[in-house]
Tab-separated table of C-alpha atoms in Angstrom:
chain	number	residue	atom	x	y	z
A	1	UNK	CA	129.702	133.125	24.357
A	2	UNK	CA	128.302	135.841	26.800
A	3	UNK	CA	125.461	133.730	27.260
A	4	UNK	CA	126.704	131.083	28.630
A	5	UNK	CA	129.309	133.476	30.778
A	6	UNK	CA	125.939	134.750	32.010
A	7	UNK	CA	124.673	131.418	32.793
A	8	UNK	CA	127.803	130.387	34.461
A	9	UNK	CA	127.529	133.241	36.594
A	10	UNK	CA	124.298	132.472	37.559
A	11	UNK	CA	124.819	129.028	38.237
A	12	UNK	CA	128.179	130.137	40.575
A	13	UNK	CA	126.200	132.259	42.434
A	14	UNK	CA	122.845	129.707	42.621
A	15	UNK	CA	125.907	127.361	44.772
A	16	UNK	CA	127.317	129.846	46.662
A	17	UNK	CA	123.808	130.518	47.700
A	18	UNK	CA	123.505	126.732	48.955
A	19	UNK	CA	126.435	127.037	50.846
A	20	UNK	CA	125.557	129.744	52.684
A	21	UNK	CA	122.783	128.829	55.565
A	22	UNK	CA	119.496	130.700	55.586
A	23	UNK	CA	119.796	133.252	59.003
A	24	UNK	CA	116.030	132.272	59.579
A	25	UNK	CA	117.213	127.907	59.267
A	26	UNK	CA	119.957	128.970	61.437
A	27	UNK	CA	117.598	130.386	64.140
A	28	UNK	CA	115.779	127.577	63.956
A	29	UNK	CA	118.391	124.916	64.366
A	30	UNK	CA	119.911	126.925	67.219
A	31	UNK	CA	116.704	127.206	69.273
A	32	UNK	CA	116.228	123.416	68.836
A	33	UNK	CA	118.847	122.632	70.201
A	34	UNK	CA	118.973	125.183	73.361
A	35	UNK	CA	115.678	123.254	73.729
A	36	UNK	CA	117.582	120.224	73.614
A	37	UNK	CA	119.865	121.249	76.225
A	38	UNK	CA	117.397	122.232	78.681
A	39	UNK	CA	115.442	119.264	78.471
A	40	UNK	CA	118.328	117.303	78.745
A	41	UNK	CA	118.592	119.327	82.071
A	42	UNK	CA	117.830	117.026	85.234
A	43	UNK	CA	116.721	120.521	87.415
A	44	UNK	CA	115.264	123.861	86.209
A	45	UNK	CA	117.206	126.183	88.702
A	46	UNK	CA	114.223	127.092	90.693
A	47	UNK	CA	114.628	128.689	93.982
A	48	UNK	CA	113.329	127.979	97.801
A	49	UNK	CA	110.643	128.190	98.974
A	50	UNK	CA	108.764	126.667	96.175
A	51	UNK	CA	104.983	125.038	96.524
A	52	UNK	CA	102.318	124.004	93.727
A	53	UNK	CA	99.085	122.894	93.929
A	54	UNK	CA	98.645	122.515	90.272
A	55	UNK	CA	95.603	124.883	90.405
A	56	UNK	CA	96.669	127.288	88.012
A	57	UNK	CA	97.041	125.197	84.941
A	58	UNK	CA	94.420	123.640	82.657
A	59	UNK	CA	93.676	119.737	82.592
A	60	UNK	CA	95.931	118.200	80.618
A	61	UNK	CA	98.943	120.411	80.423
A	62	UNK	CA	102.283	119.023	80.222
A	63	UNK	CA	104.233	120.383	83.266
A	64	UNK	CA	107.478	120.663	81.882
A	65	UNK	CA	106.038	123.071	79.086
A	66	UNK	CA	103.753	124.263	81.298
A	67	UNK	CA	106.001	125.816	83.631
A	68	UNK	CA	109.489	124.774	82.134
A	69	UNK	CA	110.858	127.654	85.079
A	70	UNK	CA	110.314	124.950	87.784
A	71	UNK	CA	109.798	121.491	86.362
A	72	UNK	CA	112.335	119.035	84.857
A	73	UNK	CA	112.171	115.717	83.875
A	74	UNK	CA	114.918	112.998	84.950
A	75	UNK	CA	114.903	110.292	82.269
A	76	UNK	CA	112.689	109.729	78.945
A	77	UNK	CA	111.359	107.396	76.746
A	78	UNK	CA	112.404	107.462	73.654
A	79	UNK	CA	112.531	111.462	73.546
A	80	UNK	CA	109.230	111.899	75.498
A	81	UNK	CA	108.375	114.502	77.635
A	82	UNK	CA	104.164	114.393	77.797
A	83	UNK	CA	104.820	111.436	81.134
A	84	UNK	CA	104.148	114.426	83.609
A	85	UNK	CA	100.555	115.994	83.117
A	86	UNK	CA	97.909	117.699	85.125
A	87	UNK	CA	94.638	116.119	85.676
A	88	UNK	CA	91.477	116.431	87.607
A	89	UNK	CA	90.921	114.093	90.401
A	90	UNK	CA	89.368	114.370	94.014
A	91	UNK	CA	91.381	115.462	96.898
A	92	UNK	CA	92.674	114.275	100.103
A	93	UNK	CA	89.963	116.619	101.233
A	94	UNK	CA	87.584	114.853	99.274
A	95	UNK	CA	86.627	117.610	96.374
A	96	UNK	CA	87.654	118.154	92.953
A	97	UNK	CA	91.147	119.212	92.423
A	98	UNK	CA	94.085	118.862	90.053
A	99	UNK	CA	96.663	117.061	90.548
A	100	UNK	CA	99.993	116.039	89.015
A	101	UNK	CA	99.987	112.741	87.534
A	102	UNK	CA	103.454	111.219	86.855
A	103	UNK	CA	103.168	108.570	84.570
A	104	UNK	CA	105.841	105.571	83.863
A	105	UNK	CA	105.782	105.756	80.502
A	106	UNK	CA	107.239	102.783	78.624
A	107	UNK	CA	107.878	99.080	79.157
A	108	UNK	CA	110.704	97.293	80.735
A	109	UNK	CA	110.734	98.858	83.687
A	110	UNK	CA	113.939	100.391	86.041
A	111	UNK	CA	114.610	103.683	83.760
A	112	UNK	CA	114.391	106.680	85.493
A	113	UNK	CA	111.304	108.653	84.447
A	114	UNK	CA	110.918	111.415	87.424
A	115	UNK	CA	109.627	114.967	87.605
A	116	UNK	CA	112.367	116.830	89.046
A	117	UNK	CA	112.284	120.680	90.593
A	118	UNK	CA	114.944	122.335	92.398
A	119	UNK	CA	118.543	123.490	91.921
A	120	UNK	CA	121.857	122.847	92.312
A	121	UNK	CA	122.243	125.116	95.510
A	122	UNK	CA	118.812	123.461	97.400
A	123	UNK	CA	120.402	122.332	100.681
A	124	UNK	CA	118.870	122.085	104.166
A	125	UNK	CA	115.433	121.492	102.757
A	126	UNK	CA	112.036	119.697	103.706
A	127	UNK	CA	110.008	118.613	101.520
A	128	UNK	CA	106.037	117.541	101.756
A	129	UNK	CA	104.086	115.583	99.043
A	130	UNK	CA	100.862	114.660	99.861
A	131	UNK	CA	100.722	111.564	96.744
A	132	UNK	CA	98.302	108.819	95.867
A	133	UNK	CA	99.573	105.467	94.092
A	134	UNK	CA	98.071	102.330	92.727
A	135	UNK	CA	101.841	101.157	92.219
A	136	UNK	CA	103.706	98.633	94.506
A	137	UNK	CA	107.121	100.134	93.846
A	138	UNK	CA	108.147	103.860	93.617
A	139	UNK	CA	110.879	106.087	93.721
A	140	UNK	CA	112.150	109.195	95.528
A	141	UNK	CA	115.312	111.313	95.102
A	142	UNK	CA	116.523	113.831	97.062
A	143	UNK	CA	120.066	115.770	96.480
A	144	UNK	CA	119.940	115.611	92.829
A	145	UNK	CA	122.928	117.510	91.436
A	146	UNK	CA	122.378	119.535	88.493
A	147	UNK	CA	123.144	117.681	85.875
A	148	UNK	CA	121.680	114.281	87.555
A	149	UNK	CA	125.850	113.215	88.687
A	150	UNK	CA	124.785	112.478	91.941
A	151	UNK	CA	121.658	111.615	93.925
A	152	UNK	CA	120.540	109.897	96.865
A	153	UNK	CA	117.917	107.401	95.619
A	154	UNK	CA	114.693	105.936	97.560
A	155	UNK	CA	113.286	102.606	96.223
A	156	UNK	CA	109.866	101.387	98.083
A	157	UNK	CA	109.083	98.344	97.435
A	158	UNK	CA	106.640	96.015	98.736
A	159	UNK	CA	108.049	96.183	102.482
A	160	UNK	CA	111.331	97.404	102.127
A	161	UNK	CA	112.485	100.815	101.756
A	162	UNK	CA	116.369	101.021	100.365
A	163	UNK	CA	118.392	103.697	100.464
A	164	UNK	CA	121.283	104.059	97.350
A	165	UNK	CA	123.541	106.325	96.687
A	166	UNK	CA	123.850	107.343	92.794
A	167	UNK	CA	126.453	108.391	90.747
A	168	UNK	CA	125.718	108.819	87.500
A	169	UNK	CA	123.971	105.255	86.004
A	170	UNK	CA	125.918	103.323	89.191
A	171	UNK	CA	124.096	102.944	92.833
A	172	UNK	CA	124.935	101.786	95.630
A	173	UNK	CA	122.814	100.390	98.270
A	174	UNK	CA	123.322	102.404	101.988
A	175	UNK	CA	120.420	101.937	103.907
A	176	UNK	CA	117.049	99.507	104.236
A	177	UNK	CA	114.399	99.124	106.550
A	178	UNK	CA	111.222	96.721	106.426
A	179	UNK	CA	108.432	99.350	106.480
A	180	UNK	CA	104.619	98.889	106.434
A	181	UNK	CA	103.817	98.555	102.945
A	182	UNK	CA	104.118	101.024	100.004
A	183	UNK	CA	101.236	102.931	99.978
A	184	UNK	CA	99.770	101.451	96.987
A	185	UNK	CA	95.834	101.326	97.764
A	186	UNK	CA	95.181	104.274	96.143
A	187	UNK	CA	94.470	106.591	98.917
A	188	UNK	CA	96.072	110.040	99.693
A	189	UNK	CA	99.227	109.944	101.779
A	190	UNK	CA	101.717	112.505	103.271
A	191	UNK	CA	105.702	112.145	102.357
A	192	UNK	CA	107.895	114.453	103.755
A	193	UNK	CA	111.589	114.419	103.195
A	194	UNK	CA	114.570	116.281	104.794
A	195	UNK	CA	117.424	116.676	102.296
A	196	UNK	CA	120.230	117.766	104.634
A	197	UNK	CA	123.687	118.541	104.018
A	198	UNK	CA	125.018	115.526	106.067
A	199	UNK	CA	121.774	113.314	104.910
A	200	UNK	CA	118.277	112.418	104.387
A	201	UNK	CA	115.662	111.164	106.182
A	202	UNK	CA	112.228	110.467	104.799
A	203	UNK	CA	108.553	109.865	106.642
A	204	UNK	CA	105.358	108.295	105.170
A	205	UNK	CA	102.463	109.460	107.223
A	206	UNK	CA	104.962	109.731	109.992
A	207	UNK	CA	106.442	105.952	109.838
A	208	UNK	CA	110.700	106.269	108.922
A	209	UNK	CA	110.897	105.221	105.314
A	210	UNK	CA	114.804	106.280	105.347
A	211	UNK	CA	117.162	107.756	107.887
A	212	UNK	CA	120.910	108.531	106.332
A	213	UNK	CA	123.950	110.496	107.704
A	214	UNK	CA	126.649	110.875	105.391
A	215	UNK	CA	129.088	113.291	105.147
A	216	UNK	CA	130.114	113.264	101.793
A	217	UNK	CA	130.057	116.644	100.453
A	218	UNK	CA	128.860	115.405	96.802
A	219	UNK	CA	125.837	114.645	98.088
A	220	UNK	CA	124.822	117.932	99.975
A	221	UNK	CA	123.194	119.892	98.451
A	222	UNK	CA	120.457	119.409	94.842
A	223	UNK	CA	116.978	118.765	93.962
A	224	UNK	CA	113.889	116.519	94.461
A	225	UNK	CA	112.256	114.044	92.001
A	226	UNK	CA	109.868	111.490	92.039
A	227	UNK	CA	108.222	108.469	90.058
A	228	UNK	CA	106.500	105.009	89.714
A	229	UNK	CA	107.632	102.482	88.064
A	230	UNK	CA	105.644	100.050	86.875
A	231	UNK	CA	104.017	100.762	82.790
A	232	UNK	CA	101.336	103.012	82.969
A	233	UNK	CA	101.021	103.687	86.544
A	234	UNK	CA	101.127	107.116	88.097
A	235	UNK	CA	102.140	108.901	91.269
A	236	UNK	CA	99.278	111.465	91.593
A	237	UNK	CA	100.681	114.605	93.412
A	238	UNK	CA	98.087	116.668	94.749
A	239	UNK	CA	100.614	119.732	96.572
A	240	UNK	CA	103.978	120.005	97.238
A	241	UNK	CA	106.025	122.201	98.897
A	242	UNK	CA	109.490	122.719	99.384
A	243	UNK	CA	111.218	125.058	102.074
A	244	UNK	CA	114.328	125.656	104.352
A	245	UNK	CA	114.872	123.529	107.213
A	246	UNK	CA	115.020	125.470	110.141
């Protein structure tokens, strides 16, 4: 009899054990899903000025691990997150450099797969990209809100340019132009974007891509992301910088 109250005791005590979580499973889980959270994250709360030449990290890293301070991604594909990479290439200047490649990931095309910096409180900015493309449609967006709720969205295709306005999967067209052509031979070209308050308005190598006043208040202030969007082609970014309008 005082065996098996023994063994009963033990076996009590073997399911209270199963009940109760491991602390070192609990740590775990927990930091798996903070890591969900933040990559779920559409900006990484960096702060103006920012600039990267991509320099400082090896061939082959994965930007958003890389620096996970100052790079988001906007979009995945089917939980990726190795679409934005470093790479060695040659330079507008014509030497070696690294650049960042940002790589449309998956088939079907028209999912958002950008690498986003900024923050929430990025207003009155320009941005410059100096960007090589094989692709004859890309994306730009400027004004991101945090949590990707809002964004002013840039499609080039072929030879239009059109302006949307985004709230959350919904856009809205606002503003086209017939520009030159997309870019998409390859060679090194210069973006540069002012997000403003009341607007954007976006240059490629000094030809109006976009030009938007609005004075919706949703819309002023946020981040910067970019993308192709055609399988397996890449925006190579060679620098960017991002600073205070003045």
């Amino acid at each position: 009899m005082k065996r098996l109250q023994v063994l009963l005791a033990l076996a009590l005590l073997g399911l209270l054990a199963a009940c109760v979580p491991n602390p070192v499973d609990l740590a775990v889980d927990q930091a798996i899903e903070a890591g969900l959270r933040r990559t779920a994250e559409v900006l990484p709360q960096n702060a103006l000025p920012f600039s990267d030449d991509f320099e400082s990290y090896p061939v082959g890293a994965i930007l958003t691990r890389a620096n996970p301070e100052s790079y988001r991604l906007w979009g995945d594909c089917d939980g990726r997150l190795d679409y934005a990479f470093v790479v060695e290439t040659v330079g507008p200047e014509g030497r070696s450099e690294k650049a960042a490649a940002v790589e449309y990931p998956c088939g079907g095309g028209g999912g958002l797969h950008a690498l986003t910096t900024g923050a929430e409180d990025w207003r009155d900015y320009r941005a410059e990209v100096s960007f090589r493309t094989k692709d004859d449609q890309w994306w730009v967006y400027l004004n991101i809100s945090g949590n990707g709720a809002h964004a002013y969205v840039l499609e080039v295709y072929g030879t239009s340019a059109t302006l949307y306005k985004q709230i959350g999967k919904e856009r809205t067209v606002v503003a086209r132009r017939d520009v030159s052509g997309p870019r998409a031979d390859d060679a090194w070209h210069t973006l540069v974007a002012e997000a403003r308050s009341d607007g954007v308005r976006v240059t490629v190598d000094g030809e109006v891509f976009a030009d938007y006043t609005d004075g919706d208040p949703a819309f002023s202030h946020g981040g910067f992301g970019i993308q192709a969007s055609r399988y397996g082609r890449r925006m190579l970014i060679s620098r960017w910088s991002f600073a205070p309008l003045p």
